[in-house]
Coordinates of N, CA and C in Angstrom, one line a residue:
X1 N -24.0 1.7 1.2 CA -23.1 2.0 2.4 C -22.9 3.5 2.5
X2 N -23.4 4.1 3.5 CA -23.2 5.6 3.7 C -22.6 5.9 5.0
X3 N -21.6 6.7 5.0 CA -21.0 7.2 6.3 C -21.2 8.7 6.3
X4 N -21.3 9.3 7.5 CA -21.5 10.8 7.6 C -20.5 11.5 6.8
X5 N -20.9 12.4 5.9 CA -19.9 13.2 5.1 C -19.2 14.2 6.0
X6 N -18.0 14.5 5.6 CA -17.2 15.6 6.2 C -16.8 16.6 5.2
X7 N -16.5 17.8 5.6 CA -16.1 18.8 4.6 C -14.8 18.5 3.9
X8 N -14.7 19.0 2.7 CA -13.4 18.8 1.9 C -12.2 19.3 2.7
X9 N -12.4 20.5 3.4 CA -11.3 21.1 4.1 C -10.9 20.2 5.2
X10 N -11.8 19.6 6.0 CA -11.5 18.7 7.1 C -10.8 17.5 6.6
X11 N -11.3 16.9 5.5 CA -10.7 15.7 5.0 C -9.3 16.0 4.5
X12 N -9.1 17.1 3.8 CA -7.8 17.5 3.3 C -6.8 17.7 4.5
X13 N -7.3 18.4 5.5 CA -6.4 18.6 6.7 C -5.9 17.3 7.3
X14 N -6.9 16.4 7.6 CA -6.6 15.2 8.2 C -5.7 14.3 7.3
X15 N -6.1 14.2 6.0 CA -5.3 13.4 5.0 C -3.9 13.9 4.9
X16 N -3.7 15.2 4.7 CA -2.4 15.7 4.5 C -1.6 15.6 5.8
X17 N -2.2 15.8 6.9 CA -1.5 15.7 8.2 C -1.0 14.2 8.4
X18 N -1.8 13.3 8.1 CA -1.4 11.9 8.3 C -0.3 11.5 7.2
X19 N -0.5 12.0 6.0 CA 0.5 11.8 5.0 C 1.9 12.4 5.4
X20 N 1.9 13.6 6.0 CA 3.1 14.2 6.4 C 3.8 13.3 7.5
X21 N 3.0 12.8 8.4 CA 3.6 12.0 9.5 C 4.2 10.7 8.9
X22 N 3.4 10.1 8.0 CA 3.9 8.8 7.4 C 5.1 9.0 6.6
X23 N 5.1 9.9 5.7 CA 6.2 10.1 4.7 C 7.4 10.7 5.5
X24 N 7.2 11.6 6.4 CA 8.3 12.2 7.2 C 8.9 11.2 8.1
X25 N 8.1 10.3 8.7 CA 8.7 9.3 9.6 C 9.5 8.2 8.8
X26 N 8.9 7.9 7.6 CA 9.7 6.9 6.7 C 11.0 7.5 6.3
X27 N 11.0 8.8 5.9 CA 12.2 9.4 5.4 C 13.3 9.5 6.5
X28 N 12.8 9.9 7.7 CA 13.7 10.0 8.9 C 14.3 8.7 9.2
X29 N 13.5 7.6 9.3 CA 14.1 6.3 9.6 C 15.0 5.8 8.5
X30 N 14.6 6.1 7.3 CA 15.4 5.6 6.2 C 16.8 6.3 6.3
X31 N 16.9 7.6 6.5 CA 18.2 8.2 6.6 C 19.0 7.8 7.8
X32 N 18.3 7.7 8.9 CA 18.9 7.2 10.1 C 19.5 5.8 10.0
X33 N 18.6 4.9 9.4 CA 19.1 3.5 9.3 C 20.2 3.3 8.3
X34 N 20.1 3.9 7.2 CA 21.1 3.7 6.1 C 22.4 4.4 6.5
X35 N 22.4 5.6 7.1 CA 23.6 6.3 7.3 C 24.1 6.4 8.7
X36 N 23.3 6.2 9.7 CA 23.7 6.5 11.1 C 23.5 5.3 12.1
X37 N 22.7 4.4 11.8 CA 22.4 3.3 12.8 C 23.6 2.4 13.0
X38 N 24.2 2.4 14.2 CA 25.3 1.5 14.5 C 24.8 0.0 14.5
X39 N 25.7 -0.9 14.1 CA 25.4 -2.3 14.0 C 26.1 -3.1 15.1
X40 N 26.8 -2.4 15.9 CA 27.5 -3.1 17.0 C 26.6 -3.3 18.2
X41 N 27.0 -4.2 19.1 CA 26.2 -4.5 20.3 C 26.3 -3.4 21.3
X42 N 25.2 -2.9 22.0 CA 23.9 -3.4 21.9 C 23.0 -2.7 21.0
X43 N 23.5 -1.7 20.2 CA 22.7 -0.8 19.4 C 21.9 -1.6 18.3
X44 N 22.6 -2.7 17.9 CA 22.0 -3.5 16.8 C 20.6 -4.2 17.3
X45 N 20.4 -4.2 18.6 CA 19.1 -4.8 19.1 C 17.9 -4.1 18.6
X46 N 18.0 -2.8 18.2 CA 16.9 -2.1 17.7 C 16.6 -2.3 16.2
X47 N 17.6 -3.0 15.6 CA 17.5 -3.1 14.1 C 16.1 -3.8 13.7
X48 N 15.7 -4.9 14.3 CA 14.4 -5.5 13.9 C 13.2 -4.5 14.0
X49 N 13.2 -3.7 15.1 CA 12.2 -2.7 15.2 C 12.2 -1.7 14.1
X50 N 13.4 -1.2 13.8 CA 13.5 -0.2 12.7 C 13.1 -0.8 11.4
X51 N 13.5 -2.0 11.1 CA 13.1 -2.7 9.8 C 11.6 -2.8 9.7
X52 N 11.0 -3.3 10.8 CA 9.5 -3.6 10.7 C 8.8 -2.2 10.7
X53 N 9.3 -1.2 11.4 CA 8.6 0.1 11.4 C 8.7 0.7 10.0
X54 N 9.9 0.6 9.4 CA 10.1 1.1 8.0 C 9.2 0.4 7.0
X55 N 9.1 -0.9 7.2 CA 8.2 -1.7 6.3 C 6.8 -1.2 6.4
X56 N 6.3 -1.0 7.6 CA 4.9 -0.6 7.8 C 4.7 0.8 7.2
X57 N 5.7 1.7 7.5 CA 5.6 3.1 6.9 C 5.6 3.1 5.4
X58 N 6.5 2.1 4.8 CA 6.5 2.0 3.4 C 5.2 1.6 2.8
X59 N 4.5 0.7 3.5 CA 3.2 0.3 3.0 C 2.2 1.5 3.1
X60 N 2.4 2.3 4.2 CA 1.6 3.5 4.4 C 1.8 4.5 3.3
X61 N 3.0 4.6 2.8 CA 3.3 5.6 1.7 C 2.5 5.2 0.4
X62 N 2.4 3.9 0.2 CA 1.6 3.4 -0.9 C 0.1 3.7 -0.7
X63 N -0.4 3.6 0.5 CA -1.8 3.8 0.8 C -2.1 5.3 0.7
X64 N -1.1 6.2 1.1 CA -1.3 7.6 0.8 C -1.4 7.9 -0.7
X65 N -0.5 7.2 -1.5 CA -0.6 7.4 -2.9 C -1.9 6.9 -3.5
X66 N -2.3 5.8 -2.9 CA -3.6 5.2 -3.3 C -4.8 6.1 -3.1
X67 N -4.8 6.8 -2.0 CA -5.8 7.8 -1.7 C -5.7 8.9 -2.7
X68 N -4.5 9.3 -3.1 CA -4.3 10.3 -4.1 C -4.9 9.9 -5.4
X69 N -4.8 8.7 -5.8 CA -5.3 8.2 -7.0 C -6.8 8.4 -7.1
X70 N -7.5 8.2 -5.9 CA -8.9 8.3 -5.9 C -9.4 9.8 -5.5
X71 N -8.4 10.7 -5.4 CA -8.8 12.0 -5.1 C -9.2 12.3 -3.7
X72 N -9.1 11.3 -2.8 CA -9.6 11.4 -1.4 C -8.5 11.9 -0.4
X73 N -7.3 12.0 -0.9 CA -6.3 12.6 0.0 C -6.6 14.1 0.2
X74 N -6.7 14.8 -0.9 CA -7.1 16.3 -0.9 C -8.2 16.5 -1.9
X75 N -9.5 16.3 -1.5 CA -10.6 16.3 -2.4 C -10.6 17.7 -3.2
X76 N -10.8 17.6 -4.5 CA -10.9 18.8 -5.3 C -9.6 19.4 -5.7
X77 N -8.5 18.8 -5.3 CA -7.2 19.3 -5.6 C -6.4 18.3 -6.3
X78 N -6.7 18.1 -7.6 CA -6.0 17.0 -8.4 C -4.5 17.2 -8.4
X79 N -4.0 18.4 -8.5 CA -2.5 18.6 -8.6 C -1.9 18.2 -7.3
X80 N -2.5 18.6 -6.2 CA -1.9 18.2 -4.9 C -1.9 16.7 -4.7
X81 N -3.0 16.0 -5.1 CA -3.0 14.6 -5.1 C -1.9 13.9 -5.9
X82 N -1.7 14.4 -7.1 CA -0.7 13.9 -8.0 C 0.7 14.1 -7.5
X83 N 1.0 15.3 -7.0 CA 2.3 15.6 -6.6 C 2.7 14.7 -5.4
X84 N 1.8 14.6 -4.4 CA 2.1 13.8 -3.2 C 2.1 12.4 -3.5
X85 N 1.2 11.9 -4.4 CA 1.3 10.5 -4.8 C 2.6 10.1 -5.5
X86 N 3.1 11.0 -6.4 CA 4.4 10.7 -7.0 C 5.6 10.8 -6.0
X87 N 5.5 11.7 -5.1 CA 6.5 11.7 -4.0 C 6.6 10.4 -3.3
X88 N 5.4 9.9 -2.9 CA 5.3 8.7 -2.1 C 5.9 7.5 -2.9
X89 N 5.4 7.2 -4.1 CA 5.8 6.0 -4.8 C 7.2 6.2 -5.4
X90 N 7.6 7.5 -5.7 CA 8.9 7.8 -6.3 C 10.0 7.6 -5.2
X91 N 9.8 8.1 -4.0 CA 10.7 7.9 -2.9 C 10.9 6.4 -2.5
X92 N 9.8 5.7 -2.6 CA 9.8 4.3 -2.2 C 10.7 3.4 -3.2
X93 N 10.5 3.5 -4.5 CA 11.3 2.7 -5.4 C 11.2 3.2 -6.8
X94 N 11.1 4.6 -7.0 CA 11.1 5.2 -8.3 C 9.9 4.7 -9.2
X95 N 8.8 4.4 -8.6 CA 7.7 4.0 -9.4 C 7.0 5.2 -10.1
X96 N 6.3 4.9 -11.1 CA 5.6 5.9 -11.9 C 4.2 6.0 -11.3
X97 N 3.9 7.2 -10.7 CA 2.5 7.4 -10.2 C 1.5 7.3 -11.3
X98 N 1.8 7.9 -12.5 CA 0.9 7.9 -13.6 C 0.5 6.5 -14.0
X99 N 1.5 5.6 -14.1 CA 1.3 4.2 -14.5 C 0.4 3.5 -13.4
X100 N 0.8 3.7 -12.2 CA 0.1 3.0 -11.1 C -1.4 3.5 -11.1
X101 N -1.6 4.8 -11.3 CA -2.9 5.4 -11.3 C -3.8 4.8 -12.4
X102 N -3.2 4.7 -13.6 CA -4.0 4.1 -14.7 C -4.4 2.6 -14.5
X103 N -3.4 1.9 -14.0 CA -3.7 0.4 -13.7 C -4.6 0.3 -12.6
X104 N -4.5 1.1 -11.6 CA -5.4 1.0 -10.4 C -6.9 1.3 -10.8
X105 N -7.1 2.2 -11.6 CA -8.5 2.5 -12.0 C -9.0 1.4 -12.9
X106 N -8.1 0.8 -13.7 CA -8.5 -0.3 -14.5 C -8.9 -1.5 -13.6
X107 N -8.2 -1.7 -12.5 CA -8.5 -2.7 -11.5 C -9.9 -2.5 -11.0
X108 N -10.3 -1.2 -10.7 CA -11.6 -1.0 -10.2 C -12.7 -1.2 -11.2
X109 N -12.4 -1.0 -12.5 CA -13.4 -1.2 -13.5 C -13.6 -2.6 -13.8
X110 N -12.6 -3.5 -13.6 CA -12.7 -4.9 -14.0 C -12.1 -5.8 -12.9
X111 N -12.6 -5.7 -11.6 CA -11.9 -6.4 -10.6 C -12.1 -7.9 -10.7
X112 N -10.9 -8.6 -10.5 CA -11.0 -10.1 -10.5 C -11.3 -10.7 -11.9
X113 N -10.9 -10.0 -13.0 CA -11.1 -10.5 -14.3 C -9.8 -10.5 -15.1
X114 N -9.8 -11.0 -16.3 CA -8.6 -11.0 -17.1 C -8.2 -9.6 -17.5
X115 N -9.1 -8.6 -17.4 CA -8.8 -7.2 -17.7 C -8.2 -6.5 -16.5
X116 N -8.2 -7.1 -15.4 CA -7.7 -6.5 -14.1 C -6.2 -6.7 -14.1
X117 N -5.4 -5.6 -14.2 CA -3.9 -5.7 -14.2 C -3.3 -6.2 -12.9
X118 N -4.1 -6.1 -11.8 CA -3.6 -6.6 -10.5 C -4.1 -8.0 -10.1
X119 N -4.7 -8.7 -11.1 CA -5.2 -10.0 -10.9 C -4.6 -11.0 -11.7
X120 N -4.4 -12.2 -11.2 CA -3.8 -13.3 -12.0 C -4.9 -14.3 -12.4
X121 N -5.5 -14.0 -13.6 CA -6.7 -14.8 -14.0 C -6.4 -16.2 -14.2
X122 N -5.2 -16.6 -14.6 CA -4.8 -18.0 -14.9 C -4.6 -18.7 -13.6
X123 N -4.1 -18.0 -12.6 CA -3.8 -18.7 -11.3 C -4.4 -17.8 -10.2
X124 N -5.7 -17.8 -10.0 CA -6.3 -16.9 -9.1 C -6.2 -17.2 -7.6
X125 N -5.5 -18.4 -7.4 CA -5.3 -18.8 -6.0 C -3.8 -18.8 -5.6
X126 N -2.9 -18.7 -6.6 CA -1.5 -19.0 -6.4 C -0.8 -17.7 -5.9
X127 N 0.0 -17.8 -4.9 CA 0.7 -16.7 -4.3 C 1.9 -16.3 -5.2
X128 N 2.8 -17.2 -5.4 CA 4.1 -16.9 -6.1 C 3.9 -16.3 -7.5
X129 N 3.2 -17.0 -8.4 CA 3.1 -16.5 -9.8 C 2.4 -15.1 -9.8
X130 N 1.4 -15.0 -8.9 CA 0.6 -13.7 -8.8 C 1.5 -12.6 -8.3
X131 N 2.3 -12.8 -7.3 CA 3.2 -11.8 -6.8 C 4.3 -11.4 -7.8
X132 N 4.8 -12.4 -8.5 CA 5.9 -12.1 -9.5 C 5.3 -11.2 -10.6
X133 N 4.1 -11.5 -11.0 CA 3.5 -10.7 -12.1 C 3.2 -9.3 -11.6
X134 N 2.7 -9.3 -10.3 CA 2.3 -8.0 -9.7 C 3.5 -7.1 -9.6
X135 N 4.6 -7.7 -9.1 CA 5.8 -6.9 -8.9 C 6.5 -6.4 -10.2
X136 N 6.6 -7.3 -11.2 CA 7.3 -7.0 -12.4 C 6.5 -6.1 -13.3
X137 N 5.2 -6.0 -13.1 CA 4.3 -5.1 -13.9 C 4.7 -3.7 -13.6
X138 N 5.1 -3.4 -12.4 CA 5.4 -2.0 -12.0 C 6.8 -1.7 -11.8
X139 N 7.6 -2.7 -11.5 CA 9.1 -2.4 -11.4 C 9.8 -2.9 -12.6
X140 N 10.0 -2.0 -13.5 CA 10.7 -2.4 -14.8 C 12.1 -1.8 -14.9
X141 N 12.6 -1.7 -16.1 CA 14.0 -1.2 -16.3 C 14.1 0.2 -15.9
X142 N 13.1 1.0 -16.1 CA 13.2 2.4 -15.7 C 13.5 2.5 -14.2
X143 N 12.6 1.8 -13.4 CA 12.7 1.8 -12.0 C 14.0 1.2 -11.5
X144 N 14.5 0.1 -12.2 CA 15.7 -0.5 -11.8 C 16.9 0.4 -12.0
X145 N 16.9 1.2 -13.1 CA 18.0 2.1 -13.4 C 18.1 3.2 -12.4
X146 N 16.9 3.8 -12.0 CA 16.9 4.8 -11.0 C 17.4 4.3 -9.6
X147 N 16.8 3.2 -9.2 CA 17.2 2.6 -7.9 C 18.7 2.3 -7.9
X148 N 19.2 1.8 -9.0 CA 20.6 1.4 -9.1 C 21.5 2.7 -9.0
X149 N 21.0 3.8 -9.6 CA 21.8 5.1 -9.5 C 21.8 5.6 -8.1
X150 N 20.7 5.5 -7.4 CA 20.6 5.9 -6.0 C 21.5 5.0 -5.1
X151 N 21.4 3.8 -5.4 CA 22.2 2.8 -4.6 C 23.7 3.1 -4.8
X152 N 24.1 3.4 -6.0 CA 25.5 3.7 -6.3 C 25.9 5.0 -5.6
X153 N 25.0 6.0 -5.5 CA 25.3 7.2 -4.8 C 25.5 6.9 -3.3
X154 N 24.6 6.1 -2.7 CA 24.8 5.8 -1.3 C 26.1 5.1 -1.0
X155 N 26.4 4.1 -1.9 CA 27.6 3.2 -1.6 C 28.9 3.9 -2.0
X156 N 29.0 4.6 -3.1 CA 30.3 5.0 -3.6 C 30.6 6.5 -3.5
X157 N 29.5 7.3 -3.2 CA 29.7 8.7 -3.0 C 29.6 9.1 -1.6
X158 N 28.4 8.7 -1.0 CA 28.2 9.0 0.4 C 28.9 8.0 1.3
X159 N 29.3 6.8 0.8 CA 30.0 5.8 1.5 C 29.2 5.2 2.7
X160 N 27.9 4.9 2.4 CA 27.1 4.2 3.4 C 27.6 2.7 3.5
X161 N 27.4 2.2 4.7 CA 27.7 0.8 5.0 C 26.8 -0.1 4.2
X162 N 27.3 -1.0 3.3 CA 26.5 -1.9 2.5 C 25.5 -2.7 3.4
X163 N 25.9 -3.1 4.5 CA 25.0 -3.9 5.4 C 23.8 -3.0 5.9
X164 N 24.1 -1.7 6.2 CA 23.1 -0.8 6.6 C 22.1 -0.6 5.4
X165 N 22.6 -0.5 4.2 CA 21.7 -0.3 3.1 C 20.8 -1.5 2.9
X166 N 21.4 -2.7 3.0 CA 20.6 -3.9 2.8 C 19.5 -4.0 3.9
X167 N 19.9 -3.7 5.2 CA 19.0 -3.9 6.3 C 17.9 -2.9 6.3
X168 N 18.3 -1.6 6.1 CA 17.3 -0.5 6.3 C 16.8 0.1 5.1
X169 N 17.1 -0.4 3.9 CA 16.5 0.0 2.7 C 16.0 -1.2 1.9
X170 N 16.8 -2.2 1.7 CA 16.4 -3.3 0.9 C 15.4 -4.2 1.6
X171 N 15.6 -4.6 2.9 CA 14.6 -5.4 3.6 C 13.3 -4.8 3.8
X172 N 13.2 -3.5 4.2 CA 11.9 -2.9 4.4 C 11.2 -2.8 3.1
X173 N 11.9 -2.5 2.0 CA 11.2 -2.4 0.7 C 10.6 -3.7 0.3
X174 N 11.3 -4.8 0.5 CA 10.8 -6.2 0.2 C 9.6 -6.5 1.1
X175 N 9.8 -6.3 2.4 CA 8.7 -6.6 3.3 C 7.5 -5.8 3.1
X176 N 7.6 -4.5 2.8 CA 6.4 -3.7 2.6 C 5.7 -4.1 1.3
X177 N 6.5 -4.5 0.3 CA 5.9 -4.9 -1.0 C 5.0 -6.2 -0.7
X178 N 5.6 -7.1 0.1 CA 4.9 -8.3 0.4 C 3.6 -8.0 1.2
X179 N 3.8 -7.1 2.2 CA 2.7 -6.7 3.0 C 1.5 -6.1 2.2
X180 N 1.9 -5.2 1.3 CA 0.8 -4.6 0.4 C 0.1 -5.7 -0.4
X181 N 1.0 -6.6 -1.0 CA 0.4 -7.6 -1.9 C -0.5 -8.6 -1.1
X182 N 0.0 -9.1 0.0 CA -0.7 -10.1 0.8 C -2.1 -9.5 1.3
X183 N -2.0 -8.4 2.0 CA -3.2 -7.9 2.7 C -4.0 -6.9 1.8
X184 N -3.4 -6.4 0.8 CA -4.2 -5.4 0.0 C -4.6 -6.0 -1.4
X185 N -4.1 -7.1 -1.8 CA -4.4 -7.7 -3.1 C -4.7 -9.1 -3.1
X186 N -3.8 -9.9 -2.6 CA -3.9 -11.4 -2.7 C -5.1 -11.9 -1.9
X187 N -5.0 -11.7 -0.6 CA -6.1 -12.2 0.3 C -7.4 -11.6 0.0
X188 N -7.6 -10.3 -0.3 CA -8.9 -9.8 -0.6 C -9.5 -10.3 -1.9
X189 N -8.6 -10.7 -2.9 CA -9.1 -11.0 -4.3 C -8.9 -12.4 -4.7
X190 N -8.2 -13.2 -3.9 CA -7.8 -14.6 -4.4 C -9.1 -15.5 -4.4
X191 N -9.0 -16.5 -5.2 CA -10.1 -17.5 -5.2 C -9.7 -18.6 -4.3
X192 N -10.7 -19.1 -3.5 CA -10.5 -20.3 -2.7 C -10.4 -21.6 -3.6
X193 N -9.9 -22.6 -3.0 CA -9.7 -23.9 -3.7 C -11.1 -24.4 -4.2
X194 N -12.2 -24.1 -3.5 CA -13.5 -24.5 -3.9 C -14.1 -23.6 -4.9
X195 N -13.4 -22.5 -5.2 CA -14.0 -21.5 -6.2 C -14.2 -20.2 -5.6
X196 N -14.6 -19.2 -6.4 CA -14.9 -17.8 -5.9 C -16.0 -17.8 -4.8
X197 N -15.8 -17.0 -3.8 CA -16.8 -16.9 -2.7 C -17.1 -15.4 -2.4
X198 N -17.3 -14.6 -3.4 CA -17.5 -13.2 -3.3 C -19.0 -12.8 -3.2
X199 N -19.3 -11.8 -2.6 CA -20.7 -11.4 -2.4 C -21.3 -10.6 -3.5
X200 N -20.4 -10.0 -4.4 CA -20.9 -9.2 -5.5 C -19.9 -9.1 -6.6
X201 N -20.1 -8.3 -7.6 CA -19.2 -8.2 -8.7 C -17.9 -7.5 -8.5
X202 N -17.8 -6.9 -7.2 CA -16.5 -6.3 -6.9 C -15.4 -7.3 -6.7
X203 N -15.8 -8.6 -6.5 CA -14.8 -9.7 -6.4 C -13.8 -9.3 -5.3
X204 N -14.2 -8.8 -4.2 CA -13.4 -8.4 -3.1 C -14.0 -8.8 -1.8
X205 N -13.1 -9.2 -0.8 CA -13.6 -9.6 0.5 C -12.9 -8.7 1.5
X206 N -13.4 -8.6 2.7 CA -12.8 -7.9 3.8 C -12.2 -8.9 4.7
X207 N -11.0 -8.7 5.2 CA -10.3 -9.6 6.0 C -10.7 -9.3 7.5
X208 N -11.3 -10.3 8.2 CA -11.8 -10.1 9.5 C -10.6 -10.0 10.5
X209 N -10.4 -8.9 11.1 CA -9.4 -8.7 12.1 C -9.7 -7.5 13.0
X210 N -9.1 -7.5 14.2 CA -9.3 -6.3 15.1 C -8.8 -5.0 14.4
X211 N -9.2 -3.9 15.0 CA -8.8 -2.6 14.4 C -7.3 -2.4 14.4
X212 N -6.6 -2.8 15.5 CA -5.2 -2.6 15.6 C -4.5 -3.5 14.5
X213 N -4.9 -4.7 14.4 CA -4.3 -5.6 13.4 C -4.6 -5.1 12.0
X214 N -5.7 -4.5 11.8 CA -6.1 -4.0 10.5 C -5.2 -2.8 10.1
X215 N -4.9 -2.0 11.1 CA -4.0 -0.8 10.9 C -2.6 -1.3 10.7
X216 N -2.1 -2.3 11.5 CA -0.7 -2.7 11.4 C -0.4 -3.5 10.1
X217 N -1.4 -4.2 9.6 CA -1.1 -5.1 8.5 C -1.1 -4.2 7.2
X218 N -2.0 -3.3 7.0 CA -2.0 -2.6 5.7 C -2.9 -1.3 5.8
X219 N -2.8 -0.6 6.9 CA -3.5 0.7 7.0 C -5.0 0.5 6.7
X220 N -5.6 -0.5 7.2 CA -7.0 -0.8 7.0 C -7.4 -1.2 5.5
X221 N -6.4 -1.4 4.7 CA -6.7 -1.7 3.3 C -7.2 -3.1 3.2
X222 N -7.1 -3.9 4.3 CA -7.7 -5.2 4.3 C -9.3 -5.2 4.3
X223 N -9.8 -4.0 4.6 CA -11.2 -3.8 4.6 C -11.6 -3.5 3.1
X224 N -11.3 -4.5 2.3 CA -11.2 -4.2 0.8 C -12.6 -4.1 0.2
X225 N -13.5 -4.9 0.7 CA -14.9 -4.8 0.1 C -15.4 -3.4 0.3
X226 N -15.2 -2.9 1.5 CA -15.7 -1.5 1.8 C -15.0 -0.5 0.8
X227 N -13.7 -0.7 0.6 CA -13.0 0.2 -0.3 C -13.6 0.1 -1.7
X228 N -13.9 -1.1 -2.2 CA -14.5 -1.2 -3.6 C -15.9 -0.6 -3.6
X229 N -16.6 -0.7 -2.5 CA -18.0 -0.2 -2.5 C -17.9 1.4 -2.5
X230 N -16.8 1.9 -1.9 CA -16.7 3.4 -1.7 C -15.3 3.8 -1.9
X231 N -14.8 3.8 -3.2 CA -13.4 4.0 -3.5 C -12.9 5.4 -3.0
X232 N -13.8 6.4 -2.9 CA -13.4 7.7 -2.5 C -13.3 7.9 -1.0
X233 N -13.5 6.8 -0.2 CA -13.4 6.9 1.2 C -11.9 6.8 1.6
X234 N -11.3 7.7 2.3 CA -9.9 7.6 2.6 C -9.6 6.5 3.6
X235 N -8.3 6.0 3.6 CA -8.0 4.8 4.4 C -8.4 5.0 5.8
X236 N -8.3 6.1 6.4 CA -8.5 6.3 7.8 C -10.0 6.3 8.2
X237 N -10.9 6.3 7.2 CA -12.3 6.2 7.4 C -12.9 4.9 7.1
X238 N -12.0 3.9 6.6 CA -12.5 2.6 6.3 C -13.1 1.8 7.5
X239 N -12.5 1.9 8.7 CA -13.2 1.3 9.8 C -14.6 1.8 10.0
X240 N -14.8 3.1 9.8 CA -16.1 3.7 10.0 C -17.0 3.1 8.9
X241 N -16.5 3.0 7.7 CA -17.3 2.4 6.6 C -17.6 0.9 6.9
X242 N -16.7 0.2 7.5 CA -16.9 -1.2 7.9 C -18.0 -1.3 9.0
X243 N -17.9 -0.5 10.0 CA -19.0 -0.5 11.0 C -20.3 -0.2 10.4
X244 N -20.4 0.7 9.5 CA -21.7 1.1 8.9 C -22.2 -0.1 8.1
X245 N -21.3 -0.8 7.3 CA -21.7 -1.9 6.5 C -22.2 -3.1 7.4
X246 N -21.6 -3.3 8.5 CA -22.1 -4.3 9.5 C -23.4 -3.9 10.1
X247 N -23.5 -2.7 10.5 CA -24.8 -2.2 11.0 C -25.9 -2.4 10.0
X248 N -25.7 -2.0 8.8 CA -26.7 -2.1 7.8 C -27.1 -3.6 7.5
X249 N -26.1 -4.5 7.6 CA -26.4 -5.9 7.3 C -27.3 -6.5 8.4
X250 N -27.1 -6.0 9.7 CA -27.8 -6.5 10.8 C -29.2 -5.9 10.9
X251 N -29.4 -4.8 10.4 CA -30.7 -4.1 10.4 C -31.6 -4.3 9.2
X252 N -31.0 -4.9 8.2 CA -31.7 -5.2 6.9 C -32.8 -6.2 7.2
X253 N -34.0 -5.9 6.7 CA -35.1 -6.9 7.0 C -34.9 -8.1 6.1
X254 N -35.4 -9.3 6.7 CA -35.2 -10.5 6.0 C -36.2 -10.5 4.7
X255 N -35.7 -11.2 3.7 CA -36.5 -11.3 2.5 C -37.7 -12.2 2.7

């Protein structure tokens, strides 16, 4: 699968620009929702929109960090990738970029196997046990302590409304974690009841959906087979990679 190459400078400009929009929008909505959003009528009517938008942007922050792990956010600039990746996952829930990075590259080395840290080899079709293992692998006591400290700051020092904190920080964090897991890990890598149905050793499938749905579910990360075929392709070029893969499959001569 080959897509037309672009210069490092162009990829970096687009990647950093999109990252700035995603992270900046998430931060702005987080601050507004937690500290300023009224919950009285009729202002509360926008709460579902704010929650869903924050959830989507939270998933986007992880996708930006994911591109950082592959060096495709700012090609040839490992320090820039690492700093932005840590900002994204740290602001989200105090995650360790280094740990996520190590585990993610192990995932690519051994996808869908017992050595894959993001795979549940004992229950490769089960949602609940797999999600629990996925979440607790990365959110440990360190992350819990930092999040608790920030929560205490919000509630007892800045005096944020607890309901605002729950609605515009807690719920979006949970929803985006589910969003990332369902569309970026579970559906692409799970085994069907009849057994595995993958086309190659990447043990990954692409979720068939329109472009808009692909963007809204997980920033095109549901195009997972294309991602495994070309890990250095940034998220915003995955639809192009998908079109090329489909074109190649239709023009390939029959055996």
